[in-house]
Amino acid sequence: MVKQEIFKEEINYIKSATIRNSAKALVDAIPDYFFEEAASSTGKYHPAYSLGKGGLLRHTKAAVRIAKELLDDPVIGNKYTTREKDLMIVALIMHDSFKRGVIPEKYTRADHPLIAANFIYEHKDEFSLSEEDALFLQKAIASHMGPWNTDYQGVEILPVPKTKWENFVHMCDYLASRKCLLVPFDEQNHITV
Ligand SMILES: [Fe+2]
């Protein structure tokens, strides 16, 4: 499986060649199960297109596309630098990448934002990420769940978004999980519009 090919469109949204190369290496590190997984096993929390085989991939692509659409509007996009926009796209590509852990477990890990965030930070050299960029990604990914920051027992385990970049990443993930917003996909998991 050529993982970079699957995320080709999303990687091409990234303007900086350096960050684009890091994104390619990051995408290659996404566990295989991610590409088969549904975004929600119950269907309770996600729109129809993100259910079933490949649902998590489609959810991720929808979140990235929502970011791209918002950032293309200068009233919204001009509030961020090109680097910040690039890194928010990378954060969204990677936000659910370790949903069932580094070594696949049976169920979704409530702390999956921290697993992805820390994996990227700890391996930053392998992904050719600067300390600053790795920290940006770590924070944005760790807080992407927004107010849903507890484990299954209700204990707070995740940070909530604090900066405008963390807010933006959470907002895009949140919009991509709304049942009223349907993104059209073809059989190859490409967005058709
Ligand atoms: Fe998500």
PDB file of C-alpha atoms and ligand atoms in Angstrom:
ATOM      1  CA  MET A   1       0.000   0.000   0.000  1.00  0.00           C
ATOM      2  CA  VAL A   2       1.404   3.347  -1.046  1.00  0.00           C
ATOM      3  CA  LYS A   3       0.196   5.532   1.779  1.00  0.00           C
ATOM      4  CA  GLN A   4       1.584   8.742   0.284  1.00  0.00           C
ATOM      5  CA  GLU A   5      -0.536   8.133  -2.816  1.00  0.00           C
ATOM      6  CA  ILE A   6      -3.698   7.784  -0.737  1.00  0.00           C
ATOM      7  CA  PHE A   7      -3.036  11.209   0.816  1.00  0.00           C
ATOM      8  CA  LYS A   8      -1.641  12.779  -2.361  1.00  0.00           C
ATOM      9  CA  GLU A   9      -4.310  15.497  -2.631  1.00  0.00           C
ATOM     10  CA  GLU A  10      -4.011  16.437   1.026  1.00  0.00           C
ATOM     11  CA  ILE A  11      -0.188  16.485   0.939  1.00  0.00           C
ATOM     12  CA  ASN A  12      -0.357  18.759  -2.108  1.00  0.00           C
ATOM     13  CA  TYR A  13      -2.292  21.357  -0.108  1.00  0.00           C
ATOM     14  CA  ILE A  14       0.947  21.950   1.831  1.00  0.00           C
ATOM     15  CA  LYS A  15       2.911  24.897   0.403  1.00  0.00           C
ATOM     16  CA  SER A  16       6.318  24.406   2.043  1.00  0.00           C
ATOM     17  CA  ALA A  17       8.457  21.703   0.395  1.00  0.00           C
ATOM     18  CA  THR A  18      10.108  20.937   3.745  1.00  0.00           C
ATOM     19  CA  ILE A  19       6.804  20.438   5.547  1.00  0.00           C
ATOM     20  CA  ARG A  20       5.455  18.484   2.556  1.00  0.00           C
ATOM     21  CA  ASN A  21       8.394  16.064   2.833  1.00  0.00           C
ATOM     22  CA  SER A  22       7.780  15.660   6.554  1.00  0.00           C
ATOM     23  CA  ALA A  23       4.102  14.990   5.812  1.00  0.00           C
ATOM     24  CA  LYS A  24       5.061  12.218   3.371  1.00  0.00           C
ATOM     25  CA  ALA A  25       7.235  10.537   5.995  1.00  0.00           C
ATOM     26  CA  LEU A  26       4.492  10.934   8.598  1.00  0.00           C
ATOM     27  CA  VAL A  27       1.835   9.418   6.329  1.00  0.00           C
ATOM     28  CA  ASP A  28       4.142   6.442   5.705  1.00  0.00           C
ATOM     29  CA  ALA A  29       4.254   5.886   9.468  1.00  0.00           C
ATOM     30  CA  ILE A  30       0.456   5.619   9.828  1.00  0.00           C
ATOM     31  CA  PRO A  31      -0.458   2.063  10.880  1.00  0.00           C
ATOM     32  CA  ASP A  32      -2.036  -0.130   8.172  1.00  0.00           C
ATOM     33  CA  TYR A  33      -5.257  -0.613  10.153  1.00  0.00           C
ATOM     34  CA  PHE A  34      -6.045   3.116   9.877  1.00  0.00           C
ATOM     35  CA  PHE A  35      -6.825   2.710   6.174  1.00  0.00           C
ATOM     36  CA  GLU A  36      -9.456   0.000   6.754  1.00  0.00           C
ATOM     37  CA  GLU A  37     -11.001   1.251   9.971  1.00  0.00           C
ATOM     38  CA  ALA A  38     -14.437   2.881  10.363  1.00  0.00           C
ATOM     39  CA  ALA A  39     -14.461   6.302  12.042  1.00  0.00           C
ATOM     40  CA  SER A  40     -17.192   5.151  14.388  1.00  0.00           C
ATOM     41  CA  SER A  41     -18.191   1.579  15.109  1.00  0.00           C
ATOM     42  CA  THR A  42     -21.649   2.491  16.399  1.00  0.00           C
ATOM     43  CA  GLY A  43     -22.487   5.193  13.846  1.00  0.00           C
ATOM     44  CA  LYS A  44     -23.649   7.352  16.717  1.00  0.00           C
ATOM     45  CA  TYR A  45     -21.051  10.068  16.359  1.00  0.00           C
ATOM     46  CA  HIS A  46     -20.210  10.316  12.679  1.00  0.00           C
ATOM     47  CA  PRO A  47     -21.877  10.994   9.316  1.00  0.00           C
ATOM     48  CA  ALA A  48     -22.725   8.097   6.988  1.00  0.00           C
ATOM     49  CA  TYR A  49     -19.666   8.406   4.743  1.00  0.00           C
ATOM     50  CA  SER A  50     -17.324   7.752   7.651  1.00  0.00           C
ATOM     51  CA  LEU A  51     -18.926   4.439   8.605  1.00  0.00           C
ATOM     52  CA  GLY A  52     -17.764   1.076   7.313  1.00  0.00           C
ATOM     53  CA  LYS A  53     -14.459   0.067   5.724  1.00  0.00           C
ATOM     54  CA  GLY A  54     -12.235   3.084   5.058  1.00  0.00           C
ATOM     55  CA  GLY A  55     -14.488   5.331   7.129  1.00  0.00           C
ATOM     56  CA  LEU A  56     -11.673   6.700   9.263  1.00  0.00           C
ATOM     57  CA  LEU A  57      -9.700   7.575   6.135  1.00  0.00           C
ATOM     58  CA  ARG A  58     -12.752   9.349   4.659  1.00  0.00           C
ATOM     59  CA  HIS A  59     -13.361  11.186   7.943  1.00  0.00           C
ATOM     60  CA  THR A  60      -9.728  12.338   7.914  1.00  0.00           C
ATOM     61  CA  LYS A  61      -9.928  13.463   4.288  1.00  0.00           C
ATOM     62  CA  ALA A  62     -13.155  15.349   5.021  1.00  0.00           C
ATOM     63  CA  ALA A  63     -11.530  17.135   7.988  1.00  0.00           C
ATOM     64  CA  VAL A  64      -8.552  18.172   5.833  1.00  0.00           C
ATOM     65  CA  ARG A  65     -10.834  19.342   3.008  1.00  0.00           C
ATOM     66  CA  ILE A  66     -12.910  21.411   5.435  1.00  0.00           C
ATOM     67  CA  ALA A  67      -9.673  23.051   6.614  1.00  0.00           C
ATOM     68  CA  LYS A  68      -8.621  23.740   3.032  1.00  0.00           C
ATOM     69  CA  GLU A  69     -12.019  25.269   2.152  1.00  0.00           C
ATOM     70  CA  LEU A  70     -11.974  27.512   5.225  1.00  0.00           C
ATOM     71  CA  LEU A  71      -8.349  28.584   4.769  1.00  0.00           C
ATOM     72  CA  ASP A  72      -8.932  29.439   1.102  1.00  0.00           C
ATOM     73  CA  ASP A  73     -11.317  32.159   2.252  1.00  0.00           C
ATOM     74  CA  PRO A  74      -8.930  35.107   2.837  1.00  0.00           C
ATOM     75  CA  VAL A  75     -11.077  36.495   5.642  1.00  0.00           C
ATOM     76  CA  ILE A  76     -10.316  33.273   7.536  1.00  0.00           C
ATOM     77  CA  GLY A  77      -7.016  32.206   5.972  1.00  0.00           C
ATOM     78  CA  ASN A  78      -5.212  35.535   6.297  1.00  0.00           C
ATOM     79  CA  LYS A  79      -5.274  35.150  10.054  1.00  0.00           C
ATOM     80  CA  TYR A  80      -2.653  32.419   9.712  1.00  0.00           C
ATOM     81  CA  THR A  81       0.822  32.318   8.202  1.00  0.00           C
ATOM     82  CA  THR A  82       1.583  29.872   5.398  1.00  0.00           C
ATOM     83  CA  ARG A  83       3.602  27.767   7.835  1.00  0.00           C
ATOM     84  CA  GLU A  84       0.718  27.665  10.306  1.00  0.00           C
ATOM     85  CA  LYS A  85      -1.723  26.652   7.564  1.00  0.00           C
ATOM     86  CA  ASP A  86       0.659  23.901   6.398  1.00  0.00           C
ATOM     87  CA  LEU A  87       1.080  22.557   9.916  1.00  0.00           C
ATOM     88  CA  MET A  88      -2.657  22.613  10.645  1.00  0.00           C
ATOM     89  CA  ILE A  89      -3.183  20.507   7.501  1.00  0.00           C
ATOM     90  CA  VAL A  90      -0.507  18.046   8.697  1.00  0.00           C
ATOM     91  CA  ALA A  91      -2.101  17.940  12.160  1.00  0.00           C
ATOM     92  CA  LEU A  92      -5.457  17.054  10.592  1.00  0.00           C
ATOM     93  CA  ILE A  93      -3.960  14.365   8.351  1.00  0.00           C
ATOM     94  CA  MET A  94      -2.421  12.771  11.445  1.00  0.00           C
ATOM     95  CA  HIS A  95      -4.999  13.540  14.149  1.00  0.00           C
ATOM     96  CA  ASP A  96      -6.645  10.078  14.320  1.00  0.00           C
ATOM     97  CA  SER A  97      -3.733   8.114  12.861  1.00  0.00           C
ATOM     98  CA  PHE A  98      -3.158   5.972  15.959  1.00  0.00           C
ATOM     99  CA  LYS A  99      -6.796   5.530  16.926  1.00  0.00           C
ATOM    100  CA  ARG A 100      -6.197   1.979  18.213  1.00  0.00           C
ATOM    101  CA  GLY A 101      -2.642   2.583  19.384  1.00  0.00           C
ATOM    102  CA  VAL A 102       0.813   2.069  17.903  1.00  0.00           C
ATOM    103  CA  ILE A 103       0.365  -1.683  18.227  1.00  0.00           C
ATOM    104  CA  PRO A 104      -3.283  -2.205  17.236  1.00  0.00           C
ATOM    105  CA  GLU A 105      -5.637  -2.875  20.117  1.00  0.00           C
ATOM    106  CA  LYS A 106      -9.217  -4.088  19.918  1.00  0.00           C
ATOM    107  CA  TYR A 107     -10.949  -0.809  20.744  1.00  0.00           C
ATOM    108  CA  THR A 108     -10.414   2.906  20.159  1.00  0.00           C
ATOM    109  CA  ARG A 109      -7.972   4.335  22.697  1.00  0.00           C
ATOM    110  CA  ALA A 110      -9.491   7.318  24.487  1.00  0.00           C
ATOM    111  CA  ASP A 111      -5.978   8.755  24.649  1.00  0.00           C
ATOM    112  CA  HIS A 112      -5.368   8.302  20.884  1.00  0.00           C
ATOM    113  CA  PRO A 113      -4.723  12.050  20.440  1.00  0.00           C
ATOM    114  CA  LEU A 114      -1.822  11.786  22.897  1.00  0.00           C
ATOM    115  CA  ILE A 115      -0.495   8.620  21.279  1.00  0.00           C
ATOM    116  CA  ALA A 116      -0.311  10.304  17.851  1.00  0.00           C
ATOM    117  CA  ALA A 117       0.941  13.613  19.285  1.00  0.00           C
ATOM    118  CA  ASN A 118       3.714  11.995  21.306  1.00  0.00           C
ATOM    119  CA  PHE A 119       4.684   9.529  18.580  1.00  0.00           C
ATOM    120  CA  ILE A 120       5.267  12.421  16.181  1.00  0.00           C
ATOM    121  CA  TYR A 121       7.153  14.491  18.741  1.00  0.00           C
ATOM    122  CA  GLU A 122       9.360  11.604  19.860  1.00  0.00           C
ATOM    123  CA  HIS A 123      10.229  10.653  16.284  1.00  0.00           C
ATOM    124  CA  LYS A 124      10.564  14.234  15.024  1.00  0.00           C
ATOM    125  CA  ASP A 125      14.096  13.683  13.691  1.00  0.00           C
ATOM    126  CA  GLU A 126      12.961  10.750  11.532  1.00  0.00           C
ATOM    127  CA  PHE A 127      10.250  13.004  10.098  1.00  0.00           C
ATOM    128  CA  SER A 128      12.733  15.897   9.598  1.00  0.00           C
ATOM    129  CA  LEU A 129      10.609  18.144  11.807  1.00  0.00           C
ATOM    130  CA  SER A 130      12.123  21.068  13.657  1.00  0.00           C
ATOM    131  CA  GLU A 131      11.560  21.255  17.411  1.00  0.00           C
ATOM    132  CA  GLU A 132       9.132  24.132  16.843  1.00  0.00           C
ATOM    133  CA  ASP A 133       7.095  22.389  14.168  1.00  0.00           C
ATOM    134  CA  ALA A 134       7.011  19.105  16.115  1.00  0.00           C
ATOM    135  CA  LEU A 135       5.711  20.977  19.168  1.00  0.00           C
ATOM    136  CA  PHE A 136       3.061  22.726  17.065  1.00  0.00           C
ATOM    137  CA  LEU A 137       1.821  19.364  15.764  1.00  0.00           C
ATOM    138  CA  GLN A 138       1.981  17.730  19.181  1.00  0.00           C
ATOM    139  CA  LYS A 139      -0.198  20.406  20.784  1.00  0.00           C
ATOM    140  CA  ALA A 140      -2.721  20.632  17.937  1.00  0.00           C
ATOM    141  CA  ILE A 141      -3.162  16.855  17.743  1.00  0.00           C
ATOM    142  CA  ALA A 142      -3.282  16.287  21.525  1.00  0.00           C
ATOM    143  CA  SER A 143      -6.176  18.761  21.931  1.00  0.00           C
ATOM    144  CA  HIS A 144      -8.152  17.906  18.762  1.00  0.00           C
ATOM    145  CA  MET A 145     -11.047  16.331  20.678  1.00  0.00           C
ATOM    146  CA  GLY A 146     -11.948  19.699  22.177  1.00  0.00           C
ATOM    147  CA  PRO A 147     -14.427  19.322  25.047  1.00  0.00           C
ATOM    148  CA  TRP A 148     -14.474  15.492  24.718  1.00  0.00           C
ATOM    149  CA  ASN A 149     -11.336  15.169  26.771  1.00  0.00           C
ATOM    150  CA  THR A 150     -12.148  12.390  29.221  1.00  0.00           C
ATOM    151  CA  ASP A 151     -11.524   8.653  29.278  1.00  0.00           C
ATOM    152  CA  TYR A 152     -14.335   6.085  29.441  1.00  0.00           C
ATOM    153  CA  GLN A 153     -14.567   6.619  33.210  1.00  0.00           C
ATOM    154  CA  GLY A 154     -14.992  10.380  32.842  1.00  0.00           C
ATOM    155  CA  VAL A 155     -11.468  11.266  34.001  1.00  0.00           C
ATOM    156  CA  GLU A 156      -9.920  14.203  32.121  1.00  0.00           C
ATOM    157  CA  ILE A 157      -6.988  12.837  30.182  1.00  0.00           C
ATOM    158  CA  LEU A 158      -6.621  15.201  27.218  1.00  0.00           C
ATOM    159  CA  PRO A 159      -5.696  18.870  26.962  1.00  0.00           C
ATOM    160  CA  VAL A 160      -8.350  21.212  25.553  1.00  0.00           C
ATOM    161  CA  PRO A 161      -7.478  23.610  22.701  1.00  0.00           C
ATOM    162  CA  LYS A 162      -5.957  26.850  23.950  1.00  0.00           C
ATOM    163  CA  THR A 163      -4.554  28.640  20.911  1.00  0.00           C
ATOM    164  CA  LYS A 164      -6.226  29.692  17.643  1.00  0.00           C
ATOM    165  CA  TRP A 165      -4.318  26.919  15.838  1.00  0.00           C
ATOM    166  CA  GLU A 166      -5.515  24.261  18.265  1.00  0.00           C
ATOM    167  CA  ASN A 167      -9.048  25.655  18.017  1.00  0.00           C
ATOM    168  CA  PHE A 168      -8.953  25.518  14.231  1.00  0.00           C
ATOM    169  CA  VAL A 169      -7.803  21.886  14.139  1.00  0.00           C
ATOM    170  CA  HIS A 170     -10.496  20.893  16.614  1.00  0.00           C
ATOM    171  CA  MET A 171     -13.121  22.847  14.661  1.00  0.00           C
ATOM    172  CA  CYS A 172     -12.322  20.997  11.422  1.00  0.00           C
ATOM    173  CA  ASP A 173     -12.444  17.587  13.142  1.00  0.00           C
ATOM    174  CA  TYR A 174     -15.702  18.619  14.797  1.00  0.00           C
ATOM    175  CA  LEU A 175     -17.272  19.719  11.497  1.00  0.00           C
ATOM    176  CA  ALA A 176     -16.131  16.465   9.874  1.00  0.00           C
ATOM    177  CA  SER A 177     -18.049  14.565  12.550  1.00  0.00           C
ATOM    178  CA  ARG A 178     -21.363  16.411  12.065  1.00  0.00           C
ATOM    179  CA  LYS A 179     -24.059  14.214  10.574  1.00  0.00           C
ATOM    180  CA  CYS A 180     -25.680  17.169   8.778  1.00  0.00           C
ATOM    181  CA  LEU A 181     -22.569  17.835   6.669  1.00  0.00           C
ATOM    182  CA  LEU A 182     -22.160  15.166   4.037  1.00  0.00           C
ATOM    183  CA  VAL A 183     -18.987  15.015   1.954  1.00  0.00           C
ATOM    184  CA  PRO A 184     -19.356  13.014  -1.286  1.00  0.00           C
ATOM    185  CA  PHE A 185     -16.824  10.211  -1.855  1.00  0.00           C
ATOM    186  CA  ASP A 186     -16.275   7.833  -4.763  1.00  0.00           C
ATOM    187  CA  GLU A 187     -15.384   4.138  -4.452  1.00  0.00           C
ATOM    188  CA  GLN A 188     -11.682   4.970  -4.308  1.00  0.00           C
ATOM    189  CA  ASN A 189     -12.191   7.227  -1.288  1.00  0.00           C
ATOM    190  CA  HIS A 190     -11.673  10.418  -3.271  1.00  0.00           C
ATOM    191  CA  ILE A 191     -13.862  13.445  -2.636  1.00  0.00           C
ATOM    192  CA  THR A 192     -15.841  13.949  -5.835  1.00  0.00           C
ATOM    193  CA  VAL A 193     -16.299  17.720  -5.701  1.00  0.00           C
TER     194      VAL A 193
HETATM  195 FE    FE B   1     -11.230  12.957  13.900  1.00  0.00          FE
END
